[in-house]
Every structure is written in structure tokens, then in C-alpha cells.
Amino acid sequence: MAELNTPLTVGDFEIKNRLVMAPLTRARSGESRVPNDLMVEYYQQRANAGLILTEATVIGSKTVGYADTPGLWSQEQAQAWNKIIEAVHAQGSKIVVQLWHVGRISHSELLPNNMPPQAPSAIRANAKTFNSKGLVDVSEPKALEIDEIKALIKNYAEATLNAQKAGFDMIEVHAANGYLIDQFLRDKTNHRTDQYGGVIENRARFLLEVIDEIIKIYPANLIGCRISPASTFNDIEDSDPQSLYSYVVSELGKRKIAYLHIIEGQTGGPRDANPKVNFAELKKLFKANGGLNIMANNGYNKTMAENAIEKNEADLIAFGVPFLANPDLVKRLENNYPLNTPDQKSFYGGTEKGYTDYPLYSA
């Protein structure tokens, strides 16, 4: 556990250990999408992690895709997040907000005036989402116009300004798991013929413009980016993922961002999901071009995490479901205590059950 318990300088501050609480959508903020006191308790319980990544947080009313997920486009939301940030800081941890636009993974019922979801191209996903009726097929999306793309980049900046007002330590841009930025990156979902489609450089343009806009607000060494090169989650795919992501991570590295958060393999699935993707090579490219830290994610246990840190294959390890079910995960890993069994029925939506009532370890 010594490797995981070592501190690390990230941006302008030192975190107490290398364990990261991964972004975990829990859908507890209600229709207002304003964080609440139950969420304060949930995050505070897990602030034994060196770094906490918030659940994916939507940047505007037109960007939502699931019921009851939190937002960061209003002052009320920012003020509510501040309570969570202060609770995490009181435990000696740092907290990062993950900014999110779901793109085509949405349903018109969730959007203003029943508008269609936004996407790079009008290609409906073979995927589902949650609305008031429960699990439903996603709606047919509308392809974004150039002026709408430019407006979305400003939306990311506005959400980042709200994050700054709330007091977040860092920003993470969600470019993974088949959501909007990922939809721009992959050739299965991006059939555009303008400057945002076609060759790899064009498909990566939206992500890089979002990053460049955010860098005007937060310094690059306080910005992370999450990618999932091998994942097909939410009906996403690319014909040449290694070439695509070699370019993406190189460009992110050149911007000297704080970390590359990389999901190794299938999101929530096998680590060897796509042999076309060489994760070791992508990590090397990011750092060779100036990127600062690698955050590895997907199915790590204590031994795997320690080995990755010791071999310099990662600087930070993100744990998802283990943190969900074990608020005292750092202590459990350190002492080889058994882990709680996660209750999958309470992952999304509901009350404190399966959210803040997981027990701490007791001998």
C-alpha cells in the first residue's frame, strides 16, 4: 500500500494519496439538478481519497440526458456545490468537477420544449436512458450547426466559471463513454463534412477548442480530460482508434494538462476489450508531449494499482464501484479489510439507501 499512500503534486497542490474516487452517476439531485445535503454527506464520507471526481455534471439545460443528474449552469447550483466542496476540503481532500454534455444519449422529454438531442450527426444511438417513465430508448438527434457548436464551447466556459465560483480545485472534461465529445471524435458517430468532421484533426477539433477555452479560466495544470479509446459503450466505435487517440493524447499533452484519465478497455467491462488499442503507447505519447500525470481506470484492485504506480504506468488510480460501496476504501485497502458488496439496485436514483448507508469497517 506504500505506493498508493504516497502524496503527489497535482497542479498547485499536493494530494495525500494516489487513490481517486472515479466519477459515479448516482442521480440523487432531483428535478432541480441542484446538489443537496444528502450529496454533501455522500462526498464527505469518501474524502479519504486523495482526489475526488464528481459525478458527471451537465453544463446546461440542453445538455442533459438522464433524470436527476446535477448541473452547473446556475448560481443556485454553484452555491450548492460549494457546500460539498467545503465538506471535502474539511477532510483534507481535493475535488474535481467533471463537465458533461451527453449529446445524442438523451430523450426529448428531458430537454427544453421537447427538443431533439444534440449530436455531431443525425444518427440515432442504439442505447437507452432514464426519464420519468424509466428506461427508454434515446431520441433521434439533430446535427449541430456551426454556430451551435461555438455556443456549446461557450457553455463549457460558463460552467467552468461557475465551477471557479463554487470553489472546485480542478476541472475534468468528459470526452469518454459515447457522450457528445466522444461522438465528435469517433467516425461511427461523426459523419460531418465541415471543419468538425472527416479527418482525425477535424474530429478532434471540438474537444481541443473546449480545452483551449477552459484554459483561459483555469490553468492547464488544473485541467484533466477523460477518454475511453477502446470502449463501445453507448453505441460508439472508431475504425482506427489507435491513430485517433494518438493524435488526441499528443495534442492534450502539448497543452500540458494536469492529467489524462484513461479508461482501459470496455467501460464497466473487460480490460482487453479492443486489441487495436495500445494503452501503454498512448500514455507514453501524452507524457512525451508535455502531459503531466496519467490517471488509470477500469477494474483495478489493490495489487494492480500498486504495480501500476511502482512501474510508472500510472500516477493515479481511479476506483469506481469500490468507492461507491466502501466510503472508507483507503483504510480497507491499506489494512486488507474485506469490501462491502455493492447494491446495484440503488446505483441510480433513490434515497440514502445504497448511497450514504454503507457501513464503515468494524472488526
mmCIF file with all atom_site columns, N, CA and C in Angstrom, residues 45-104:
data_model
loop_
_atom_site.group_PDB
_atom_site.id
_atom_site.type_symbol
_atom_site.label_atom_id
_atom_site.label_alt_id
_atom_site.label_comp_id
_atom_site.label_asym_id
_atom_site.label_entity_id
_atom_site.label_seq_id
_atom_site.pdbx_PDB_ins_code
_atom_site.Cartn_x
_atom_site.Cartn_y
_atom_site.Cartn_z
_atom_site.occupancy
_atom_site.B_iso_or_equiv
_atom_site.pdbx_formal_charge
_atom_site.auth_seq_id
_atom_site.auth_comp_id
_atom_site.auth_asym_id
_atom_site.auth_atom_id
_atom_site.pdbx_PDB_model_num
ATOM 1   N N  . GLN A 1 45  ? -18.176 11.533 3.142   1.00 0.00 ? 45  GLN A N  1
ATOM 2   C CA . GLN A 1 45  ? -17.838 10.179 3.616   1.00 0.00 ? 45  GLN A CA 1
ATOM 3   C C  . GLN A 1 45  ? -16.638 9.595  2.860   1.00 0.00 ? 45  GLN A C  1
ATOM 4   N N  . ARG A 1 46  ? -16.486 9.977  1.605   1.00 0.00 ? 46  ARG A N  1
ATOM 5   C CA . ARG A 1 46  ? -15.489 9.354  0.740   1.00 0.00 ? 46  ARG A CA 1
ATOM 6   C C  . ARG A 1 46  ? -14.237 10.219 0.544   1.00 0.00 ? 46  ARG A C  1
ATOM 7   N N  . ALA A 1 47  ? -14.114 11.245 1.375   1.00 0.00 ? 47  ALA A N  1
ATOM 8   C CA . ALA A 1 47  ? -12.994 12.183 1.226   1.00 0.00 ? 47  ALA A CA 1
ATOM 9   C C  . ALA A 1 47  ? -11.700 11.658 1.822   1.00 0.00 ? 47  ALA A C  1
ATOM 10  N N  . ASN A 1 48  ? -11.617 10.329 2.030   1.00 0.00 ? 48  ASN A N  1
ATOM 11  C CA . ASN A 1 48  ? -10.319 9.723  2.342   1.00 0.00 ? 48  ASN A CA 1
ATOM 12  C C  . ASN A 1 48  ? -9.500  9.535  1.064   1.00 0.00 ? 48  ASN A C  1
ATOM 13  N N  . ALA A 1 49  ? -10.150 9.637  -0.091  1.00 0.00 ? 49  ALA A N  1
ATOM 14  C CA . ALA A 1 49  ? -9.439  9.623  -1.375  1.00 0.00 ? 49  ALA A CA 1
ATOM 15  C C  . ALA A 1 49  ? -8.585  10.877 -1.492  1.00 0.00 ? 49  ALA A C  1
ATOM 16  N N  . GLY A 1 50  ? -7.438  10.755 -2.129  1.00 0.00 ? 50  GLY A N  1
ATOM 17  C CA . GLY A 1 50  ? -6.613  11.937 -2.352  1.00 0.00 ? 50  GLY A CA 1
ATOM 18  C C  . GLY A 1 50  ? -7.306  12.943 -3.251  1.00 0.00 ? 50  GLY A C  1
ATOM 19  N N  . LEU A 1 51  ? -8.034  12.428 -4.226  1.00 0.00 ? 51  LEU A N  1
ATOM 20  C CA . LEU A 1 51  ? -8.737  13.271 -5.188  1.00 0.00 ? 51  LEU A CA 1
ATOM 21  C C  . LEU A 1 51  ? -10.117 12.683 -5.429  1.00 0.00 ? 51  LEU A C  1
ATOM 22  N N  . ILE A 1 52  ? -11.129 13.525 -5.397  1.00 0.00 ? 52  ILE A N  1
ATOM 23  C CA . ILE A 1 52  ? -12.496 13.106 -5.691  1.00 0.00 ? 52  ILE A CA 1
ATOM 24  C C  . ILE A 1 52  ? -12.927 13.727 -7.013  1.00 0.00 ? 52  ILE A C  1
ATOM 25  N N  . LEU A 1 53  ? -13.410 12.895 -7.929  1.00 0.00 ? 53  LEU A N  1
ATOM 26  C CA . LEU A 1 53  ? -14.030 13.382 -9.156  1.00 0.00 ? 53  LEU A CA 1
ATOM 27  C C  . LEU A 1 53  ? -15.536 13.333 -8.950  1.00 0.00 ? 53  LEU A C  1
ATOM 28  N N  . THR A 1 54  ? -16.207 14.437 -9.214  1.00 0.00 ? 54  THR A N  1
ATOM 29  C CA . THR A 1 54  ? -17.657 14.425 -9.056  1.00 0.00 ? 54  THR A CA 1
ATOM 30  C C  . THR A 1 54  ? -18.304 13.528 -10.094 1.00 0.00 ? 54  THR A C  1
ATOM 31  N N  . GLU A 1 55  ? -19.524 13.157 -9.804  1.00 0.00 ? 55  GLU A N  1
ATOM 32  C CA . GLU A 1 55  ? -20.349 12.538 -10.838 1.00 0.00 ? 55  GLU A CA 1
ATOM 33  C C  . GLU A 1 55  ? -20.431 13.486 -12.033 1.00 0.00 ? 55  GLU A C  1
ATOM 34  N N  . ALA A 1 56  ? -20.653 12.943 -13.211 1.00 0.00 ? 56  ALA A N  1
ATOM 35  C CA . ALA A 1 56  ? -20.757 13.767 -14.408 1.00 0.00 ? 56  ALA A CA 1
ATOM 36  C C  . ALA A 1 56  ? -21.810 14.855 -14.189 1.00 0.00 ? 56  ALA A C  1
ATOM 37  N N  . THR A 1 57  ? -21.430 16.096 -14.491 1.00 0.00 ? 57  THR A N  1
ATOM 38  C CA . THR A 1 57  ? -22.237 17.266 -14.159 1.00 0.00 ? 57  THR A CA 1
ATOM 39  C C  . THR A 1 57  ? -22.549 18.041 -15.426 1.00 0.00 ? 57  THR A C  1
ATOM 40  N N  . VAL A 1 58  ? -23.843 18.192 -15.733 1.00 0.00 ? 58  VAL A N  1
ATOM 41  C CA . VAL A 1 58  ? -24.236 18.760 -17.018 1.00 0.00 ? 58  VAL A CA 1
ATOM 42  C C  . VAL A 1 58  ? -24.019 20.273 -17.055 1.00 0.00 ? 58  VAL A C  1
ATOM 43  N N  . ILE A 1 59  ? -23.658 20.775 -18.240 1.00 0.00 ? 59  ILE A N  1
ATOM 44  C CA . ILE A 1 59  ? -23.251 22.174 -18.378 1.00 0.00 ? 59  ILE A CA 1
ATOM 45  C C  . ILE A 1 59  ? -24.394 23.096 -18.791 1.00 0.00 ? 59  ILE A C  1
ATOM 46  N N  . GLY A 1 60  ? -25.565 22.539 -19.096 1.00 0.00 ? 60  GLY A N  1
ATOM 47  C CA . GLY A 1 60  ? -26.685 23.373 -19.499 1.00 0.00 ? 60  GLY A CA 1
ATOM 48  C C  . GLY A 1 60  ? -27.957 22.557 -19.628 1.00 0.00 ? 60  GLY A C  1
ATOM 49  N N  . SER A 1 61  ? -29.094 23.242 -19.679 1.00 0.00 ? 61  SER A N  1
ATOM 50  C CA . SER A 1 61  ? -30.377 22.539 -19.727 1.00 0.00 ? 61  SER A CA 1
ATOM 51  C C  . SER A 1 61  ? -30.558 21.743 -21.020 1.00 0.00 ? 61  SER A C  1
ATOM 52  N N  . LYS A 1 62  ? -29.837 22.128 -22.081 1.00 0.00 ? 62  LYS A N  1
ATOM 53  C CA . LYS A 1 62  ? -29.947 21.416 -23.355 1.00 0.00 ? 62  LYS A CA 1
ATOM 54  C C  . LYS A 1 62  ? -28.981 20.238 -23.448 1.00 0.00 ? 62  LYS A C  1
ATOM 55  N N  . THR A 1 63  ? -28.195 20.034 -22.406 1.00 0.00 ? 63  THR A N  1
ATOM 56  C CA . THR A 1 63  ? -27.138 19.021 -22.472 1.00 0.00 ? 63  THR A CA 1
ATOM 57  C C  . THR A 1 63  ? -27.412 17.789 -21.625 1.00 0.00 ? 63  THR A C  1
ATOM 58  N N  . VAL A 1 64  ? -28.611 17.733 -21.003 1.00 0.00 ? 64  VAL A N  1
ATOM 59  C CA . VAL A 1 64  ? -28.904 16.639 -20.074 1.00 0.00 ? 64  VAL A CA 1
ATOM 60  C C  . VAL A 1 64  ? -29.367 15.390 -20.818 1.00 0.00 ? 64  VAL A C  1
ATOM 61  N N  . GLY A 1 65  ? -29.198 14.247 -20.170 1.00 0.00 ? 65  GLY A N  1
ATOM 62  C CA . GLY A 1 65  ? -29.621 13.004 -20.804 1.00 0.00 ? 65  GLY A CA 1
ATOM 63  C C  . GLY A 1 65  ? -30.226 11.987 -19.864 1.00 0.00 ? 65  GLY A C  1
ATOM 64  N N  . TYR A 1 66  ? -30.193 12.283 -18.571 1.00 0.00 ? 66  TYR A N  1
ATOM 65  C CA . TYR A 1 66  ? -30.710 11.359 -17.573 1.00 0.00 ? 66  TYR A CA 1
ATOM 66  C C  . TYR A 1 66  ? -31.461 12.152 -16.506 1.00 0.00 ? 66  TYR A C  1
ATOM 67  N N  . ALA A 1 67  ? -32.447 11.524 -15.905 1.00 0.00 ? 67  ALA A N  1
ATOM 68  C CA . ALA A 1 67  ? -33.188 12.167 -14.824 1.00 0.00 ? 67  ALA A CA 1
ATOM 69  C C  . ALA A 1 67  ? -32.296 12.367 -13.605 1.00 0.00 ? 67  ALA A C  1
ATOM 70  N N  . ASP A 1 68  ? -32.460 13.510 -12.935 1.00 0.00 ? 68  ASP A N  1
ATOM 71  C CA . ASP A 1 68  ? -31.930 13.760 -11.585 1.00 0.00 ? 68  ASP A CA 1
ATOM 72  C C  . ASP A 1 68  ? -30.409 13.834 -11.473 1.00 0.00 ? 68  ASP A C  1
ATOM 73  N N  . THR A 1 69  ? -29.707 14.078 -12.581 1.00 0.00 ? 69  THR A N  1
ATOM 74  C CA . THR A 1 69  ? -28.266 14.298 -12.501 1.00 0.00 ? 69  THR A CA 1
ATOM 75  C C  . THR A 1 69  ? -27.998 15.777 -12.243 1.00 0.00 ? 69  THR A C  1
ATOM 76  N N  . PRO A 1 70  ? -26.930 16.117 -11.513 1.00 0.00 ? 70  PRO A N  1
ATOM 77  C CA . PRO A 1 70  ? -26.707 17.517 -11.142 1.00 0.00 ? 70  PRO A CA 1
ATOM 78  C C  . PRO A 1 70  ? -26.173 18.371 -12.286 1.00 0.00 ? 70  PRO A C  1
ATOM 79  N N  . GLY A 1 71  ? -26.353 19.690 -12.144 1.00 0.00 ? 71  GLY A N  1
ATOM 80  C CA . GLY A 1 71  ? -25.871 20.629 -13.140 1.00 0.00 ? 71  GLY A CA 1
ATOM 81  C C  . GLY A 1 71  ? -24.944 21.674 -12.552 1.00 0.00 ? 71  GLY A C  1
ATOM 82  N N  . LEU A 1 72  ? -24.405 22.526 -13.450 1.00 0.00 ? 72  LEU A N  1
ATOM 83  C CA . LEU A 1 72  ? -23.527 23.605 -13.024 1.00 0.00 ? 72  LEU A CA 1
ATOM 84  C C  . LEU A 1 72  ? -23.668 24.790 -13.990 1.00 0.00 ? 72  LEU A C  1
ATOM 85  N N  . TRP A 1 73  ? -24.936 25.111 -14.312 1.00 0.00 ? 73  TRP A N  1
ATOM 86  C CA . TRP A 1 73  ? -25.151 26.257 -15.189 1.00 0.00 ? 73  TRP A CA 1
ATOM 87  C C  . TRP A 1 73  ? -25.828 27.434 -14.483 1.00 0.00 ? 73  TRP A C  1
ATOM 88  N N  . SER A 1 74  ? -26.217 27.239 -13.220 1.00 0.00 ? 74  SER A N  1
ATOM 89  C CA . SER A 1 74  ? -26.887 28.328 -12.498 1.00 0.00 ? 74  SER A CA 1
ATOM 90  C C  . SER A 1 74  ? -26.120 28.666 -11.220 1.00 0.00 ? 74  SER A C  1
ATOM 91  N N  . GLN A 1 75  ? -26.371 29.861 -10.712 1.00 0.00 ? 75  GLN A N  1
ATOM 92  C CA . GLN A 1 75  ? -25.736 30.278 -9.463  1.00 0.00 ? 75  GLN A CA 1
ATOM 93  C C  . GLN A 1 75  ? -26.213 29.413 -8.299  1.00 0.00 ? 75  GLN A C  1
ATOM 94  N N  . GLU A 1 76  ? -27.483 29.018 -8.325  1.00 0.00 ? 76  GLU A N  1
ATOM 95  C CA . GLU A 1 76  ? -28.016 28.155 -7.265  1.00 0.00 ? 76  GLU A CA 1
ATOM 96  C C  . GLU A 1 76  ? -27.259 26.827 -7.227  1.00 0.00 ? 76  GLU A C  1
ATOM 97  N N  . GLN A 1 77  ? -26.996 26.263 -8.386  1.00 0.00 ? 77  GLN A N  1
ATOM 98  C CA . GLN A 1 77  ? -26.256 25.005 -8.450  1.00 0.00 ? 77  GLN A CA 1
ATOM 99  C C  . GLN A 1 77  ? -24.824 25.198 -7.943  1.00 0.00 ? 77  GLN A C  1
ATOM 100 N N  . ALA A 1 78  ? -24.186 26.295 -8.362  1.00 0.00 ? 78  ALA A N  1
ATOM 101 C CA . ALA A 1 78  ? -22.813 26.565 -7.927  1.00 0.00 ? 78  ALA A CA 1
ATOM 102 C C  . ALA A 1 78  ? -22.729 26.710 -6.412  1.00 0.00 ? 78  ALA A C  1
ATOM 103 N N  . GLN A 1 79  ? -23.674 27.425 -5.836  1.00 0.00 ? 79  GLN A N  1
ATOM 104 C CA . GLN A 1 79  ? -23.684 27.621 -4.383  1.00 0.00 ? 79  GLN A CA 1
ATOM 105 C C  . GLN A 1 79  ? -23.896 26.303 -3.653  1.00 0.00 ? 79  GLN A C  1
ATOM 106 N N  . ALA A 1 80  ? -24.730 25.435 -4.219  1.00 0.00 ? 80  ALA A N  1
ATOM 107 C CA . ALA A 1 80  ? -24.969 24.133 -3.599  1.00 0.00 ? 80  ALA A CA 1
ATOM 108 C C  . ALA A 1 80  ? -23.728 23.241 -3.689  1.00 0.00 ? 80  ALA A C  1
ATOM 109 N N  . TRP A 1 81  ? -23.026 23.307 -4.805  1.00 0.00 ? 81  TRP A N  1
ATOM 110 C CA . TRP A 1 81  ? -21.781 22.549 -4.929  1.00 0.00 ? 81  TRP A CA 1
ATOM 111 C C  . TRP A 1 81  ? -20.753 23.026 -3.898  1.00 0.00 ? 81  TRP A C  1
ATOM 112 N N  . ASN A 1 82  ? -20.781 24.312 -3.575  1.00 0.00 ? 82  ASN A N  1
ATOM 113 C CA . ASN A 1 82  ? -19.817 24.853 -2.610  1.00 0.00 ? 82  ASN A CA 1
ATOM 114 C C  . ASN A 1 82  ? -19.893 24.140 -1.268  1.00 0.00 ? 82  ASN A C  1
ATOM 115 N N  . LYS A 1 83  ? -21.100 23.743 -0.848  1.00 0.00 ? 83  LYS A N  1
ATOM 116 C CA . LYS A 1 83  ? -21.245 23.004 0.412   1.00 0.00 ? 83  LYS A CA 1
ATOM 117 C C  . LYS A 1 83  ? -20.507 21.667 0.347   1.00 0.00 ? 83  LYS A C  1
ATOM 118 N N  . ILE A 1 84  ? -20.589 21.012 -0.809  1.00 0.00 ? 84  ILE A N  1
ATOM 119 C CA . ILE A 1 84  ? -19.891 19.733 -0.997  1.00 0.00 ? 84  ILE A CA 1
ATOM 120 C C  . ILE A 1 84  ? -18.386 19.955 -0.987  1.00 0.00 ? 84  ILE A C  1
ATOM 121 N N  . ILE A 1 85  ? -17.942 20.991 -1.691  1.00 0.00 ? 85  ILE A N  1
ATOM 122 C CA . ILE A 1 85  ? -16.506 21.287 -1.768  1.00 0.00 ? 85  ILE A CA 1
ATOM 123 C C  . ILE A 1 85  ? -15.941 21.556 -0.376  1.00 0.00 ? 85  ILE A C  1
ATOM 124 N N  . GLU A 1 86  ? -16.647 22.356 0.412   1.00 0.00 ? 86  GLU A N  1
ATOM 125 C CA . GLU A 1 86  ? -16.168 22.667 1.763   1.00 0.00 ? 86  GLU A CA 1
ATOM 126 C C  . GLU A 1 86  ? -16.110 21.413 2.642   1.00 0.00 ? 86  GLU A C  1
ATOM 127 N N  . ALA A 1 87  ? -17.069 20.530 2.470   1.00 0.00 ? 87  ALA A N  1
ATOM 128 C CA . ALA A 1 87  ? -17.084 19.285 3.246   1.00 0.00 ? 87  ALA A CA 1
ATOM 129 C C  . ALA A 1 87  ? -15.902 18.393 2.881   1.00 0.00 ? 87  ALA A C  1
ATOM 130 N N  . VAL A 1 88  ? -15.582 18.328 1.590   1.00 0.00 ? 88  VAL A N  1
ATOM 131 C CA . VAL A 1 88  ? -14.440 17.530 1.127   1.00 0.00 ? 88  VAL A CA 1
ATOM 132 C C  . VAL A 1 88  ? -13.132 18.153 1.609   1.00 0.00 ? 88  VAL A C  1
ATOM 133 N N  . HIS A 1 89  ? -13.014 19.463 1.475   1.00 0.00 ? 89  HIS A N  1
ATOM 134 C CA . HIS A 1 89  ? -11.799 20.153 1.925   1.00 0.00 ? 89  HIS A CA 1
ATOM 135 C C  . HIS A 1 89  ? -11.571 19.966 3.423   1.00 0.00 ? 89  HIS A C  1
ATOM 136 N N  . ALA A 1 90  ? -12.648 19.928 4.187   1.00 0.00 ? 90  ALA A N  1
ATOM 137 C CA . ALA A 1 90  ? -12.527 19.758 5.642   1.00 0.00 ? 90  ALA A CA 1
ATOM 138 C C  . ALA A 1 90  ? -11.890 18.415 6.001   1.00 0.00 ? 90  ALA A C  1
ATOM 139 N N  . GLN A 1 91  ? -11.976 17.449 5.076   1.00 0.00 ? 91  GLN A N  1
ATOM 140 C CA . GLN A 1 91  ? -11.375 16.130 5.298   1.00 0.00 ? 91  GLN A CA 1
ATOM 141 C C  . GLN A 1 91  ? -9.981  16.019 4.679   1.00 0.00 ? 91  GLN A C  1
ATOM 142 N N  . GLY A 1 92  ? -9.472  17.130 4.151   1.00 0.00 ? 92  GLY A N  1
ATOM 143 C CA . GLY A 1 92  ? -8.112  17.133 3.611   1.00 0.00 ? 92  GLY A CA 1
ATOM 144 C C  . GLY A 1 92  ? -7.980  16.598 2.206   1.00 0.00 ? 92  GLY A C  1
ATOM 145 N N  . SER A 1 93  ? -9.086  16.541 1.455   1.00 0.00 ? 93  SER A N  1
ATOM 146 C CA . SER A 1 93  ? -9.052  16.060 0.077   1.00 0.00 ? 93  SER A CA 1
ATOM 147 C C  . SER A 1 93  ? -9.318  17.205 -0.897  1.00 0.00 ? 93  SER A C  1
ATOM 148 N N  . LYS A 1 94  ? -9.064  16.938 -2.158  1.00 0.00 ? 94  LYS A N  1
ATOM 149 C CA . LYS A 1 94  ? -9.326  17.886 -3.236  1.00 0.00 ? 94  LYS A CA 1
ATOM 150 C C  . LYS A 1 94  ? -10.438 17.327 -4.124  1.00 0.00 ? 94  LYS A C  1
ATOM 151 N N  . ILE A 1 95  ? -11.148 18.225 -4.805  1.00 0.00 ? 95  ILE A N  1
ATOM 152 C CA . ILE A 1 95  ? -12.317 17.787 -5.582  1.00 0.00 ? 95  ILE A CA 1
ATOM 153 C C  . ILE A 1 95  ? -12.326 18.430 -6.963  1.00 0.00 ? 95  ILE A C  1
ATOM 154 N N  . VAL A 1 96  ? -12.640 17.610 -7.951  1.00 0.00 ? 96  VAL A N  1
ATOM 155 C CA . VAL A 1 96  ? -12.639 17.973 -9.362  1.00 0.00 ? 96  VAL A CA 1
ATOM 156 C C  . VAL A 1 96  ? -14.060 17.828 -9.894  1.00 0.00 ? 96  VAL A C  1
ATOM 157 N N  . VAL A 1 97  ? -14.543 18.810 -10.648 1.00 0.00 ? 97  VAL A N  1
ATOM 158 C CA . VAL A 1 97  ? -15.859 18.652 -11.269 1.00 0.00 ? 97  VAL A CA 1
ATOM 159 C C  . VAL A 1 97  ? -15.676 18.120 -12.691 1.00 0.00 ? 97  VAL A C  1
ATOM 160 N N  . GLN A 1 98  ? -16.465 17.113 -13.028 1.00 0.00 ? 98  GLN A N  1
ATOM 161 C CA . GLN A 1 98  ? -16.433 16.558 -14.393 1.00 0.00 ? 98  GLN A CA 1
ATOM 162 C C  . GLN A 1 98  ? -17.559 17.189 -15.207 1.00 0.00 ? 98  GLN A C  1
ATOM 163 N N  . LEU A 1 99  ? -17.192 17.943 -16.237 1.00 0.00 ? 99  LEU A N  1
ATOM 164 C CA . LEU A 1 99  ? -18.164 18.655 -17.071 1.00 0.00 ? 99  LEU A CA 1
ATOM 165 C C  . LEU A 1 99  ? -18.639 17.748 -18.202 1.00 0.00 ? 99  LEU A C  1
ATOM 166 N N  . TRP A 1 100 ? -19.971 17.790 -18.445 1.00 0.00 ? 100 TRP A N  1
ATOM 167 C CA . TRP A 1 100 ? -20.625 16.737 -19.240 1.00 0.00 ? 100 TRP A CA 1
ATOM 168 C C  . TRP A 1 100 ? -21.673 17.311 -20.180 1.00 0.00 ? 100 TRP A C  1
ATOM 169 N N  . HIS A 1 101 ? -21.618 16.851 -21.410 1.00 0.00 ? 101 HIS A N  1
ATOM 170 C CA . HIS A 1 101 ? -22.714 17.023 -22.369 1.00 0.00 ? 101 HIS A CA 1
ATOM 171 C C  . HIS A 1 101 ? -22.963 15.644 -22.952 1.00 0.00 ? 101 HIS A C  1
ATOM 172 N N  . VAL A 1 102 ? -24.189 15.135 -22.803 1.00 0.00 ? 102 VAL A N  1
ATOM 173 C CA . VAL A 1 102 ? -24.454 13.749 -23.199 1.00 0.00 ? 102 VAL A CA 1
ATOM 174 C C  . VAL A 1 102 ? -24.600 13.573 -24.707 1.00 0.00 ? 102 VAL A C  1
ATOM 175 N N  . GLY A 1 103 ? -24.850 14.689 -25.442 1.00 0.00 ? 103 GLY A N  1
ATOM 176 C CA . GLY A 1 103 ? -25.057 14.552 -26.876 1.00 0.00 ? 103 GLY A CA 1
ATOM 177 C C  . GLY A 1 103 ? -26.311 13.775 -27.209 1.00 0.00 ? 103 GLY A C  1
ATOM 178 N N  . ARG A 1 104 ? -26.173 12.758 -28.047 1.00 0.00 ? 104 ARG A N  1
ATOM 179 C CA . ARG A 1 104 ? -27.348 12.021 -28.536 1.00 0.00 ? 104 ARG A CA 1
ATOM 180 C C  . ARG A 1 104 ? -27.905 11.028 -27.514 1.00 0.00 ? 104 ARG A C  1
#
